[in-house]
PDB file of C-alpha atoms in Angstrom:
ATOM      1  CA  UNK A   1      86.935  31.042  72.558  1.00 86.00           C
ATOM      2  CA  UNK A   2      90.043  29.898  70.695  1.00 92.00           C
ATOM      3  CA  UNK A   3      90.162  26.913  68.388  1.00 95.00           C
ATOM      4  CA  UNK A   4      93.469  25.313  67.411  1.00 97.00           C
ATOM      5  CA  UNK A   5      93.930  22.977  64.460  1.00 96.00           C
ATOM      6  CA  UNK A   6      97.217  21.144  63.971  1.00 96.00           C
ATOM      7  CA  UNK A   7      98.431  19.780  60.647  1.00 95.00           C
ATOM      8  CA  UNK A   8     101.660  18.344  59.307  1.00 96.00           C
ATOM      9  CA  UNK A   9     102.245  15.171  61.272  1.00 94.00           C
ATOM     10  CA  UNK A  10     103.250  11.948  59.602  1.00 97.00           C
ATOM     11  CA  UNK A  11     105.817   9.181  59.409  1.00 98.00           C
ATOM     12  CA  UNK A  12     109.474   9.753  58.671  1.00 98.00           C
ATOM     13  CA  UNK A  13     112.740   7.892  59.007  1.00 98.00           C
ATOM     14  CA  UNK A  14     115.298   8.849  61.614  1.00 98.00           C
ATOM     15  CA  UNK A  15     117.265  11.876  60.524  1.00 98.00           C
ATOM     16  CA  UNK A  16     114.358  13.253  58.551  1.00 98.00           C
ATOM     17  CA  UNK A  17     112.343  16.433  59.004  1.00 98.00           C
ATOM     18  CA  UNK A  18     108.722  17.410  59.502  1.00 98.00           C
ATOM     19  CA  UNK A  19     106.895  20.712  59.783  1.00 98.00           C
ATOM     20  CA  UNK A  20     103.895  21.091  62.069  1.00 98.00           C
ATOM     21  CA  UNK A  21     101.413  23.948  61.801  1.00 98.00           C
ATOM     22  CA  UNK A  22      98.742  25.141  64.213  1.00 98.00           C
ATOM     23  CA  UNK A  23      96.085  27.521  62.951  1.00 97.00           C
ATOM     24  CA  UNK A  24      94.432  29.561  65.708  1.00 96.00           C
ATOM     25  CA  UNK A  25      90.970  31.035  65.325  1.00 95.00           C
ATOM     26  CA  UNK A  26      91.144  33.632  68.072  1.00 87.00           C
ATOM     27  CA  UNK A  27      93.454  35.872  70.049  1.00 89.00           C
ATOM     28  CA  UNK A  28      96.303  34.167  71.856  1.00 90.00           C
ATOM     29  CA  UNK A  29      99.007  35.501  74.131  1.00 91.00           C
ATOM     30  CA  UNK A  30     101.303  32.537  74.622  1.00 94.00           C
ATOM     31  CA  UNK A  31     101.592  29.390  72.549  1.00 96.00           C
ATOM     32  CA  UNK A  32     103.439  26.141  72.751  1.00 97.00           C
ATOM     33  CA  UNK A  33     103.905  22.633  71.462  1.00 98.00           C
ATOM     34  CA  UNK A  34     103.563  19.621  73.716  1.00 98.00           C
ATOM     35  CA  UNK A  35     103.875  15.912  73.024  1.00 98.00           C
ATOM     36  CA  UNK A  36     102.745  12.684  74.582  1.00 98.00           C
ATOM     37  CA  UNK A  37     104.191   9.287  73.822  1.00 97.00           C
ATOM     38  CA  UNK A  38     102.299   6.079  74.701  1.00 92.00           C
ATOM     39  CA  UNK A  39     102.556   5.378  78.415  1.00 95.00           C
ATOM     40  CA  UNK A  40     104.230   8.679  79.163  1.00 97.00           C
ATOM     41  CA  UNK A  41     103.082  12.017  80.516  1.00 97.00           C
ATOM     42  CA  UNK A  42     102.504  14.963  78.236  1.00 97.00           C
ATOM     43  CA  UNK A  43     105.597  17.149  78.114  1.00 97.00           C
ATOM     44  CA  UNK A  44     106.537  20.554  76.832  1.00 97.00           C
ATOM     45  CA  UNK A  45     108.502  20.677  73.588  1.00 98.00           C
ATOM     46  CA  UNK A  46     108.725  24.370  72.697  1.00 97.00           C
ATOM     47  CA  UNK A  47     107.012  27.610  73.626  1.00 97.00           C
ATOM     48  CA  UNK A  48     106.848  31.172  72.372  1.00 96.00           C
ATOM     49  CA  UNK A  49     105.602  34.220  74.250  1.00 93.00           C
ATOM     50  CA  UNK A  50     103.975  37.443  73.074  1.00 90.00           C
ATOM     51  CA  UNK A  51     107.426  39.035  72.614  1.00 92.00           C
ATOM     52  CA  UNK A  52     108.626  36.190  70.428  1.00 93.00           C
ATOM     53  CA  UNK A  53     110.892  34.753  73.087  1.00 95.00           C
ATOM     54  CA  UNK A  54     111.250  31.009  72.699  1.00 96.00           C
ATOM     55  CA  UNK A  55     112.024  28.120  75.003  1.00 96.00           C
ATOM     56  CA  UNK A  56     112.803  24.499  74.242  1.00 97.00           C
ATOM     57  CA  UNK A  57     113.032  21.200  76.004  1.00 97.00           C
ATOM     58  CA  UNK A  58     116.655  20.108  76.330  1.00 97.00           C
ATOM     59  CA  UNK A  59     115.903  17.014  74.261  1.00 97.00           C
ATOM     60  CA  UNK A  60     114.995  19.082  71.183  1.00 98.00           C
ATOM     61  CA  UNK A  61     117.320  22.073  71.436  1.00 98.00           C
ATOM     62  CA  UNK A  62     119.238  22.592  68.230  1.00 97.00           C
ATOM     63  CA  UNK A  63     116.876  20.327  66.278  1.00 98.00           C
ATOM     64  CA  UNK A  64     113.435  21.931  66.601  1.00 98.00           C
ATOM     65  CA  UNK A  65     112.428  25.524  65.886  1.00 98.00           C
ATOM     66  CA  UNK A  66     109.193  27.156  67.018  1.00 98.00           C
ATOM     67  CA  UNK A  67     107.891  30.224  65.226  1.00 97.00           C
ATOM     68  CA  UNK A  68     104.695  32.189  64.822  1.00 96.00           C
ATOM     69  CA  UNK A  69     103.230  34.125  61.934  1.00 95.00           C
ATOM     70  CA  UNK A  70     101.036  36.703  63.658  1.00 91.00           C
ATOM     71  CA  UNK A  71      99.470  37.861  60.392  1.00 92.00           C
ATOM     72  CA  UNK A  72      98.247  34.312  59.722  1.00 93.00           C
ATOM     73  CA  UNK A  73      97.674  33.572  63.416  1.00 93.00           C
ATOM     74  CA  UNK A  74      99.573  30.334  62.894  1.00 96.00           C
ATOM     75  CA  UNK A  75     102.151  28.567  65.035  1.00 97.00           C
ATOM     76  CA  UNK A  76     104.827  26.356  63.503  1.00 98.00           C
ATOM     77  CA  UNK A  77     107.256  23.709  64.651  1.00 98.00           C
ATOM     78  CA  UNK A  78     110.116  22.812  62.369  1.00 98.00           C
ATOM     79  CA  UNK A  79     111.575  19.452  63.383  1.00 98.00           C
ATOM     80  CA  UNK A  80     114.952  18.396  61.996  1.00 98.00           C
ATOM     81  CA  UNK A  81     117.190  15.409  62.720  1.00 98.00           C
ATOM     82  CA  UNK A  82     114.238  13.471  64.049  1.00 98.00           C
ATOM     83  CA  UNK A  83     114.874  10.512  66.330  1.00 98.00           C
ATOM     84  CA  UNK A  84     112.690   7.496  67.154  1.00 97.00           C
ATOM     85  CA  UNK A  85     112.262   8.926  70.662  1.00 97.00           C
ATOM     86  CA  UNK A  86     110.494  11.936  69.116  1.00 98.00           C
ATOM     87  CA  UNK A  87     107.594   9.638  68.230  1.00 98.00           C
ATOM     88  CA  UNK A  88     104.485  10.987  69.957  1.00 98.00           C
ATOM     89  CA  UNK A  89     101.198  12.796  69.539  1.00 98.00           C
ATOM     90  CA  UNK A  90     102.028  16.471  69.213  1.00 98.00           C
ATOM     91  CA  UNK A  91      99.641  19.081  70.574  1.00 98.00           C
ATOM     92  CA  UNK A  92      99.409  22.795  70.026  1.00 97.00           C
ATOM     93  CA  UNK A  93      98.328  24.819  73.044  1.00 97.00           C
ATOM     94  CA  UNK A  94      97.549  28.446  73.712  1.00 96.00           C
ATOM     95  CA  UNK A  95      96.857  30.856  76.515  1.00 94.00           C
ATOM     96  CA  UNK A  96      94.443  33.719  76.541  1.00 91.00           C
ATOM     97  CA  UNK A  97      93.713  35.268  79.902  1.00 88.00           C
ATOM     98  CA  UNK A  98      92.384  38.768  80.466  1.00 88.00           C
ATOM     99  CA  UNK A  99      95.019  40.788  82.261  1.00 84.00           C
ATOM    100  CA  UNK A 100      97.789  38.271  81.671  1.00 87.00           C
ATOM    101  CA  UNK A 101     101.044  39.473  83.181  1.00 86.00           C
ATOM    102  CA  UNK A 102     103.415  36.792  81.936  1.00 87.00           C
ATOM    103  CA  UNK A 103     103.357  33.578  79.958  1.00 91.00           C
ATOM    104  CA  UNK A 104     103.457  30.305  81.878  1.00 89.00           C
ATOM    105  CA  UNK A 105     106.688  28.699  82.958  1.00 89.00           C
ATOM    106  CA  UNK A 106     107.930  26.335  80.279  1.00 89.00           C
ATOM    107  CA  UNK A 107     106.012  23.087  80.167  1.00 86.00           C
ATOM    108  CA  UNK A 108     103.325  24.151  82.638  1.00 90.00           C
ATOM    109  CA  UNK A 109     100.438  22.288  81.013  1.00 90.00           C
ATOM    110  CA  UNK A 110      97.775  23.443  83.442  1.00 90.00           C
ATOM    111  CA  UNK A 111      98.281  27.091  82.467  1.00 92.00           C
ATOM    112  CA  UNK A 112      97.326  26.534  78.836  1.00 95.00           C
ATOM    113  CA  UNK A 113      93.572  26.902  78.459  1.00 93.00           C
ATOM    114  CA  UNK A 114      93.203  25.981  74.796  1.00 96.00           C
ATOM    115  CA  UNK A 115      94.371  22.775  73.118  1.00 97.00           C
ATOM    116  CA  UNK A 116      94.326  21.311  69.653  1.00 97.00           C
ATOM    117  CA  UNK A 117      93.284  17.770  68.838  1.00 97.00           C
ATOM    118  CA  UNK A 118      96.845  16.610  68.213  1.00 97.00           C
ATOM    119  CA  UNK A 119      98.790  15.305  65.245  1.00 97.00           C
ATOM    120  CA  UNK A 120     100.789  12.075  65.223  1.00 98.00           C
ATOM    121  CA  UNK A 121     104.513  12.064  64.513  1.00 98.00           C
ATOM    122  CA  UNK A 122     106.167   8.678  64.002  1.00 98.00           C
ATOM    123  CA  UNK A 123     109.912   8.326  63.506  1.00 98.00           C
ATOM    124  CA  UNK A 124     111.261   4.947  62.455  1.00 97.00           C
ATOM    125  CA  UNK A 125     114.840   3.778  62.909  1.00 94.00           C
TER     126      UNK A 125
END
């Protein structure tokens, strides 16, 4: 069983920065950040696989950076140049499956079997 705890959300003005962290309690193979704005579907933001290869949504490329500290078992999301449209609940998610061959395709929510409780990010104009 894996538990994920996100921290670091908050309110910021457009153009500002925030850092999100996700502390994992167990072994994970693939991890990612997702977000859900009111009235919208949950969407993938960034993902990192067990080789450290990263993927990003087009809307955040060049502004957000995902990273993982394996020693601390912690996932991070550095968010720069924030825009009002980045306002959402941000969720950390992880995959652990025995015999996993490859990490899920980017944004494939159903393949992530562990989720955090979410942290709110609000960007004002």
